[in-house]
């Protein structure tokens, strides 16, 4: 201040001191550059200056210029920065300096005008600017941007701003009243954060100098999210297949809705909408935060075949947005239901004769599963006389029908087990047992263990004695099994079998009602019937053959030689009889059976044992030698005829022999003319007799008639001598007597018996030369004989 004041004083003292020499130079001239030849401009001699003190006063803190005394030139010693020198950006910038020459003192005022050159680029104070812009900002909205500075002046200072290319932004420059330019960022198109969350722009400030200089700033526009995106599911509909009975807790689906927004605008809460049924919500649960759907209840195919869930995803924005989807769960069937058999109608009792094809039961099958799991195969467990036939109209219904004839006597009751098995994997099954009782039907006749009973009854039995028990068996039940026994009545020669025999109707015990006599009746043949009490009754019969067994109850009867009661037989024989001649023949008959009636003959007394022999079998008494005169004329022979019974019975005959001189023709000369029969067995002997009698009797009848007629007219011409004739007083039967007979005897016997209406037959004894003569009693006349004889058989 003092200095400036002094300069001012000096200027006042010296006229001419106020004249100012002005120069103009560009800033930033190189050091050493000559500004002007100051000496010349000021009219100073260089020689004069050499001895003088020269001083340059520059009123800055820097010495920019200096003066060369030798050349008188003003030159640059330090680069002049106009912006430094005149920071306030005046329109003109001067560097004032005083050029002082001493002794004499002279002061020259010099003004050095500094002209601007474009040495400064525009510059932003912050090279990075961050802007938060809501994505909901409308086009046209403005945002202030910081402006740049350029120390240069005039055209060298900022001329304009430019913005890097952007679809959404532009800039508008406004100039203030002081000429300052302000830059606004203008939104030209709506922002979408989801498309581009950050816009990086470059703002460039450009000056007007040559060359042009510029400065840039980074403009970072951060787009602030608004909740403009709803949550979205990948799919509108999710289709899921699940097996039924999936365990609780199983994950069904993890829903993953996306929200393009950010922050709470993208945070999603899941929920079922009202369109999701309560039932479905009982089965599935939804985690609101994770979107996981899990099984919560029992999934039953038979209950629900599919579930539909309507899901809503909601973000947490101030004005939340929604997204929706649908989930369809198709339940797949598992074989979890057992087949079921229902017996709709059943006949538990049927008669055993039920016809084949009769329906016993109606059976229905069902299985709540589907497909193979519900296909049922029904069968009968064991082989039985029943089959299942599918009703044609209803495929799950079957008729249980009888397939084979049934028989209660074999199987009285059936337990029919029906098994229904489905074709699932693994299969499930059910079974049902139907019990069928068979009712008895009278389909079995009583059965005797034998078809023919031969019962031997000893004659002289006590009346009412038990003969046998004939029990039949009937496999039917109840009244079909209750048997009644009775004798099938058949009139045989006026004899009713029920007068002879009696059967207990309840137990089949057979009794004899009378005492039998072998000599009268030898056998009976009749039928016994057993009849059940069914309706209609069934019966069967059995043949009973009663054989009366002989007892030795008849003593032999001596029929030849014949004698009156108690009398002695007297025979006369010629004294000249040869040795071996037949003297007499003793014939005894025994009415007992063959065995009991086998008779042997023995001498009980004989006057001369050397004279007579007795054949023990045929009863013939023959001479053993010729009679001599020494021999007595009278001989007494006692012969006993003894049968074969046990004990044996016997009869005796006493024969008195008188030897006479007359010639008597011996019987021994008589020729035998045997009636030959074949060998017969015991039983068919009678058969032959019967059969033979039919034809034979006719002949006999004729013969006998003729004989009788002849006897009346011509007395006994054909008859043998009286001692050999058979005149049986007893009217009894002569049967099975073993006789050794010659024809003479046979003939007499034949005649005697025939006269009584009896049939006599002779036949040879097996293995012997003897014969058996049989006499069959004839109760009735000859004309009826043949019929009666046949019927006894
Ligand atoms: C859900 O979607 C998002 C985005 O697409 C993904 O990152 C994530 O892994 C998904 N989650 C599942 C469980 O799929
Ligand atoms: C039904 O079951 C029976 C016996 O188990 C078998 O023999 C038959 O083949 C089965 N039928 C079908 C169609 O499966
Ligand atoms: C089973 O039924 C079919 C038709 O439904 C029929 O033709 C067939 O005769 C029946 N079988 C028996 C044994 O009844
Ligand atoms: C019938 O079913 C019962 C159980 O319900 C089982 O014990 C039995 O073995 C089955 N019978 C047959 C023949 O399958
Ligand atoms: C059967 O008996 C009746 C009377 O009792 C009698 O008239 C009839 O002659 C007898 N018949 C025979 C073949 O004996
Ligand atoms: C005995 O039964 C048979 C069949 O077994 C029958 O032919 C016969 O006539 C029956 N006899 C009598 C006498 O009923």
PDB file of N, CA and C in Angstrom, residues 462-521:
ATOM      1  N   UNK A 462     -88.453-177.071  18.255  1.00  0.00           N
ATOM      2  CA  UNK A 462     -89.528-176.556  19.097  1.00  0.00           C
ATOM      3  C   UNK A 462     -90.261-175.475  18.324  1.00  0.00           C
ATOM      4  N   UNK A 463     -91.592-175.422  18.389  1.00  0.00           N
ATOM      5  CA  UNK A 463     -92.303-174.353  17.678  1.00  0.00           C
ATOM      6  C   UNK A 463     -91.916-173.004  18.262  1.00  0.00           C
ATOM      7  N   UNK A 464     -91.718-172.023  17.410  1.00  0.00           N
ATOM      8  CA  UNK A 464     -91.361-170.683  17.866  1.00  0.00           C
ATOM      9  C   UNK A 464     -89.876-170.466  18.015  1.00  0.00           C
ATOM     10  N   UNK A 465     -89.068-171.476  17.622  1.00  0.00           N
ATOM     11  CA  UNK A 465     -87.621-171.287  17.786  1.00  0.00           C
ATOM     12  C   UNK A 465     -87.083-170.338  16.714  1.00  0.00           C
ATOM     13  N   UNK A 466     -86.079-169.578  17.128  1.00  0.00           N
ATOM     14  CA  UNK A 466     -85.465-168.612  16.221  1.00  0.00           C
ATOM     15  C   UNK A 466     -84.597-169.347  15.212  1.00  0.00           C
ATOM     16  N   UNK A 467     -84.849-169.062  13.958  1.00  0.00           N
ATOM     17  CA  UNK A 467     -84.074-169.747  12.926  1.00  0.00           C
ATOM     18  C   UNK A 467     -82.868-168.926  12.507  1.00  0.00           C
ATOM     19  N   UNK A 468     -83.124-167.670  12.288  1.00  0.00           N
ATOM     20  CA  UNK A 468     -82.032-166.812  11.826  1.00  0.00           C
ATOM     21  C   UNK A 468     -82.521-165.385  11.925  1.00  0.00           C
ATOM     22  N   UNK A 469     -81.604-164.470  11.716  1.00  0.00           N
ATOM     23  CA  UNK A 469     -81.979-163.066  11.691  1.00  0.00           C
ATOM     24  C   UNK A 469     -81.545-162.510  10.346  1.00  0.00           C
ATOM     25  N   UNK A 470     -82.509-162.044   9.591  1.00  0.00           N
ATOM     26  CA  UNK A 470     -82.201-161.538   8.252  1.00  0.00           C
ATOM     27  C   UNK A 470     -82.291-160.020   8.312  1.00  0.00           C
ATOM     28  N   UNK A 471     -81.149-159.391   8.364  1.00  0.00           N
ATOM     29  CA  UNK A 471     -81.180-157.949   8.521  1.00  0.00           C
ATOM     30  C   UNK A 471     -80.697-157.282   7.241  1.00  0.00           C
ATOM     31  N   UNK A 472     -81.521-156.387   6.756  1.00  0.00           N
ATOM     32  CA  UNK A 472     -81.127-155.602   5.569  1.00  0.00           C
ATOM     33  C   UNK A 472     -80.666-154.240   6.028  1.00  0.00           C
ATOM     34  N   UNK A 473     -79.959-153.563   5.155  1.00  0.00           N
ATOM     35  CA  UNK A 473     -79.448-152.235   5.490  1.00  0.00           C
ATOM     36  C   UNK A 473     -79.919-151.247   4.438  1.00  0.00           C
ATOM     37  N   UNK A 474     -80.316-150.062   4.918  1.00  0.00           N
ATOM     38  CA  UNK A 474     -80.752-149.029   3.974  1.00  0.00           C
ATOM     39  C   UNK A 474     -79.978-147.758   4.306  1.00  0.00           C
ATOM     40  N   UNK A 475     -79.145-147.271   3.389  1.00  0.00           N
ATOM     41  CA  UNK A 475     -78.305-146.108   3.701  1.00  0.00           C
ATOM     42  C   UNK A 475     -79.066-144.793   3.772  1.00  0.00           C
ATOM     43  N   UNK A 476     -80.339-144.783   3.420  1.00  0.00           N
ATOM     44  CA  UNK A 476     -81.083-143.530   3.509  1.00  0.00           C
ATOM     45  C   UNK A 476     -81.301-143.139   4.972  1.00  0.00           C
ATOM     46  N   UNK A 477     -82.002-142.069   5.148  1.00  0.00           N
ATOM     47  CA  UNK A 477     -82.184-141.528   6.495  1.00  0.00           C
ATOM     48  C   UNK A 477     -83.630-141.657   6.940  1.00  0.00           C
ATOM     49  N   UNK A 478     -83.809-141.621   8.248  1.00  0.00           N
ATOM     50  CA  UNK A 478     -85.125-141.538   8.875  1.00  0.00           C
ATOM     51  C   UNK A 478     -86.097-142.568   8.305  1.00  0.00           C
ATOM     52  N   UNK A 479     -87.295-142.090   7.930  1.00  0.00           N
ATOM     53  CA  UNK A 479     -88.289-143.073   7.492  1.00  0.00           C
ATOM     54  C   UNK A 479     -87.846-143.791   6.220  1.00  0.00           C
ATOM     55  N   UNK A 480     -86.945-143.158   5.481  1.00  0.00           N
ATOM     56  CA  UNK A 480     -86.438-143.838   4.285  1.00  0.00           C
ATOM     57  C   UNK A 480     -85.537-145.012   4.649  1.00  0.00           C
ATOM     58  N   UNK A 481     -85.215-145.060   5.938  1.00  0.00           N
ATOM     59  CA  UNK A 481     -84.302-146.086   6.399  1.00  0.00           C
ATOM     60  C   UNK A 481     -85.015-147.132   7.262  1.00  0.00           C
ATOM     61  N   UNK A 482     -86.200-146.764   7.776  1.00  0.00           N
ATOM     62  CA  UNK A 482     -86.914-147.694   8.665  1.00  0.00           C
ATOM     63  C   UNK A 482     -87.458-148.852   7.842  1.00  0.00           C
ATOM     64  N   UNK A 483     -87.046-150.046   8.230  1.00  0.00           N
ATOM     65  CA  UNK A 483     -87.384-151.199   7.408  1.00  0.00           C
ATOM     66  C   UNK A 483     -88.453-152.051   8.074  1.00  0.00           C
ATOM     67  N   UNK A 484     -89.255-152.652   7.226  1.00  0.00           N
ATOM     68  CA  UNK A 484     -90.261-153.604   7.679  1.00  0.00           C
ATOM     69  C   UNK A 484     -90.001-154.891   6.910  1.00  0.00           C
ATOM     70  N   UNK A 485     -89.985-156.008   7.652  1.00  0.00           N
ATOM     71  CA  UNK A 485     -89.700-157.299   7.023  1.00  0.00           C
ATOM     72  C   UNK A 485     -90.979-158.116   6.970  1.00  0.00           C
ATOM     73  N   UNK A 486     -91.181-158.795   5.898  1.00  0.00           N
ATOM     74  CA  UNK A 486     -92.309-159.721   5.861  1.00  0.00           C
ATOM     75  C   UNK A 486     -92.045-160.807   4.825  1.00  0.00           C
ATOM     76  N   UNK A 487     -92.809-161.849   5.000  1.00  0.00           N
ATOM     77  CA  UNK A 487     -92.655-163.004   4.114  1.00  0.00           C
ATOM     78  C   UNK A 487     -93.544-162.789   2.919  1.00  0.00           C
ATOM     79  N   UNK A 488     -92.972-162.942   1.763  1.00  0.00           N
ATOM     80  CA  UNK A 488     -93.806-162.804   0.572  1.00  0.00           C
ATOM     81  C   UNK A 488     -94.643-164.074   0.453  1.00  0.00           C
ATOM     82  N   UNK A 489     -95.931-163.863   0.524  1.00  0.00           N
ATOM     83  CA  UNK A 489     -96.851-164.997   0.594  1.00  0.00           C
ATOM     84  C   UNK A 489     -96.996-165.627  -0.773  1.00  0.00           C
ATOM     85  N   UNK A 490     -97.021-166.921  -0.751  1.00  0.00           N
ATOM     86  CA  UNK A 490     -97.208-167.637  -2.010  1.00  0.00           C
ATOM     87  C   UNK A 490     -97.865-168.964  -1.667  1.00  0.00           C
ATOM     88  N   UNK A 491     -99.017-169.194  -2.176  1.00  0.00           N
ATOM     89  CA  UNK A 491     -99.743-170.428  -1.871  1.00  0.00           C
ATOM     90  C   UNK A 491     -99.032-171.599  -2.523  1.00  0.00           C
ATOM     91  N   UNK A 492     -98.555-172.500  -1.720  1.00  0.00           N
ATOM     92  CA  UNK A 492     -97.958-173.691  -2.282  1.00  0.00           C
ATOM     93  C   UNK A 492     -98.746-174.876  -1.752  1.00  0.00           C
ATOM     94  N   UNK A 493     -99.441-175.496  -2.607  1.00  0.00           N
ATOM     95  CA  UNK A 493    -100.210-176.701  -2.259  1.00  0.00           C
ATOM     96  C   UNK A 493    -100.989-176.500  -0.967  1.00  0.00           C
ATOM     97  N   UNK A 494    -101.721-175.395  -0.951  1.00  0.00           N
ATOM     98  CA  UNK A 494    -102.585-175.059   0.174  1.00  0.00           C
ATOM     99  C   UNK A 494    -101.837-174.667   1.448  1.00  0.00           C
ATOM    100  N   UNK A 495    -100.500-174.579   1.358  1.00  0.00           N
ATOM    101  CA  UNK A 495     -99.785-174.239   2.578  1.00  0.00           C
ATOM    102  C   UNK A 495     -99.361-172.781   2.503  1.00  0.00           C
ATOM    103  N   UNK A 496     -99.697-172.022   3.493  1.00  0.00           N
ATOM    104  CA  UNK A 496     -99.243-170.635   3.548  1.00  0.00           C
ATOM    105  C   UNK A 496     -97.945-170.609   4.331  1.00  0.00           C
ATOM    106  N   UNK A 497     -96.929-169.924   3.750  1.00  0.00           N
ATOM    107  CA  UNK A 497     -95.631-169.865   4.412  1.00  0.00           C
ATOM    108  C   UNK A 497     -95.729-169.176   5.766  1.00  0.00           C
ATOM    109  N   UNK A 498     -96.670-168.223   5.833  1.00  0.00           N
ATOM    110  CA  UNK A 498     -96.771-167.499   7.099  1.00  0.00           C
ATOM    111  C   UNK A 498     -97.426-168.345   8.180  1.00  0.00           C
ATOM    112  N   UNK A 499     -97.944-169.513   7.796  1.00  0.00           N
ATOM    113  CA  UNK A 499     -98.420-170.428   8.822  1.00  0.00           C
ATOM    114  C   UNK A 499     -97.267-171.262   9.351  1.00  0.00           C
ATOM    115  N   UNK A 500     -96.191-171.308   8.557  1.00  0.00           N
ATOM    116  CA  UNK A 500     -95.040-172.110   8.952  1.00  0.00           C
ATOM    117  C   UNK A 500     -93.956-171.270   9.599  1.00  0.00           C
ATOM    118  N   UNK A 501     -93.805-170.066   9.049  1.00  0.00           N
ATOM    119  CA  UNK A 501     -92.714-169.209   9.520  1.00  0.00           C
ATOM    120  C   UNK A 501     -93.278-167.861   9.869  1.00  0.00           C
ATOM    121  N   UNK A 502     -92.520-167.155  10.672  1.00  0.00           N
ATOM    122  CA  UNK A 502     -92.928-165.808  11.041  1.00  0.00           C
ATOM    123  C   UNK A 502     -91.667-164.964  11.117  1.00  0.00           C
ATOM    124  N   UNK A 503     -91.768-163.746  10.621  1.00  0.00           N
ATOM    125  CA  UNK A 503     -90.605-162.857  10.707  1.00  0.00           C
ATOM    126  C   UNK A 503     -90.998-161.648  11.514  1.00  0.00           C
ATOM    127  N   UNK A 504     -90.128-161.257  12.420  1.00  0.00           N
ATOM    128  CA  UNK A 504     -90.368-160.046  13.190  1.00  0.00           C
ATOM    129  C   UNK A 504     -90.226-158.874  12.224  1.00  0.00           C
ATOM    130  N   UNK A 505     -91.290-158.104  12.010  1.00  0.00           N
ATOM    131  CA  UNK A 505     -91.230-157.057  10.992  1.00  0.00           C
ATOM    132  C   UNK A 505     -90.173-156.000  11.294  1.00  0.00           C
ATOM    133  N   UNK A 506     -89.821-155.890  12.572  1.00  0.00           N
ATOM    134  CA  UNK A 506     -88.895-154.820  12.909  1.00  0.00           C
ATOM    135  C   UNK A 506     -87.441-155.233  12.805  1.00  0.00           C
ATOM    136  N   UNK A 507     -87.131-156.449  13.256  1.00  0.00           N
ATOM    137  CA  UNK A 507     -85.712-156.784  13.266  1.00  0.00           C
ATOM    138  C   UNK A 507     -85.351-157.937  12.343  1.00  0.00           C
ATOM    139  N   UNK A 508     -86.303-158.515  11.663  1.00  0.00           N
ATOM    140  CA  UNK A 508     -85.992-159.544  10.686  1.00  0.00           C
ATOM    141  C   UNK A 508     -85.681-160.900  11.298  1.00  0.00           C
ATOM    142  N   UNK A 509     -86.031-161.104  12.595  1.00  0.00           N
ATOM    143  CA  UNK A 509     -85.803-162.423  13.186  1.00  0.00           C
ATOM    144  C   UNK A 509     -86.818-163.412  12.620  1.00  0.00           C
ATOM    145  N   UNK A 510     -86.296-164.520  12.138  1.00  0.00           N
ATOM    146  CA  UNK A 510     -87.160-165.495  11.482  1.00  0.00           C
ATOM    147  C   UNK A 510     -87.402-166.664  12.449  1.00  0.00           C
ATOM    148  N   UNK A 511     -88.654-166.971  12.653  1.00  0.00           N
ATOM    149  CA  UNK A 511     -89.022-168.041  13.580  1.00  0.00           C
ATOM    150  C   UNK A 511     -89.764-169.139  12.838  1.00  0.00           C
ATOM    151  N   UNK A 512     -89.643-170.378  13.387  1.00  0.00           N
ATOM    152  CA  UNK A 512     -90.459-171.487  12.883  1.00  0.00           C
ATOM    153  C   UNK A 512     -91.706-171.547  13.734  1.00  0.00           C
ATOM    154  N   UNK A 513     -92.843-171.668  13.092  1.00  0.00           N
ATOM    155  CA  UNK A 513     -94.085-171.674  13.863  1.00  0.00           C
ATOM    156  C   UNK A 513     -94.487-173.085  14.268  1.00  0.00           C
ATOM    157  N   UNK A 514     -93.973-174.072  13.559  1.00  0.00           N
ATOM    158  CA  UNK A 514     -94.356-175.443  13.924  1.00  0.00           C
ATOM    159  C   UNK A 514     -93.147-176.353  13.903  1.00  0.00           C
ATOM    160  N   UNK A 515     -93.369-177.512  14.377  1.00  0.00           N
ATOM    161  CA  UNK A 515     -92.307-178.510  14.394  1.00  0.00           C
ATOM    162  C   UNK A 515     -92.264-179.172  13.023  1.00  0.00           C
ATOM    163  N   UNK A 516     -91.066-179.260  12.473  1.00  0.00           N
ATOM    164  CA  UNK A 516     -90.945-179.848  11.145  1.00  0.00           C
ATOM    165  C   UNK A 516     -90.538-181.293  11.265  1.00  0.00           C
ATOM    166  N   UNK A 517     -91.003-182.010  10.293  1.00  0.00           N
ATOM    167  CA  UNK A 517     -90.667-183.441  10.229  1.00  0.00           C
ATOM    168  C   UNK A 517     -89.993-183.679   8.899  1.00  0.00           C
ATOM    169  N   UNK A 518     -88.758-184.077   9.002  1.00  0.00           N
ATOM    170  CA  UNK A 518     -87.975-184.291   7.786  1.00  0.00           C
ATOM    171  C   UNK A 518     -88.660-185.274   6.852  1.00  0.00           C
ATOM    172  N   UNK A 519     -89.347-186.219   7.477  1.00  0.00           N
ATOM    173  CA  UNK A 519     -89.942-187.252   6.654  1.00  0.00           C
ATOM    174  C   UNK A 519     -91.151-186.734   5.904  1.00  0.00           C
ATOM    175  N   UNK A 520     -91.674-185.559   6.330  1.00  0.00           N
ATOM    176  CA  UNK A 520     -92.811-184.962   5.638  1.00  0.00           C
ATOM    177  C   UNK A 520     -92.361-183.823   4.738  1.00  0.00           C
ATOM    178  N   UNK A 521     -91.598-182.893   5.301  1.00  0.00           N
ATOM    179  CA  UNK A 521     -91.149-181.739   4.517  1.00  0.00           C
ATOM    180  C   UNK A 521     -89.646-181.625   4.669  1.00  0.00           C
TER     181      UNK A 521
END
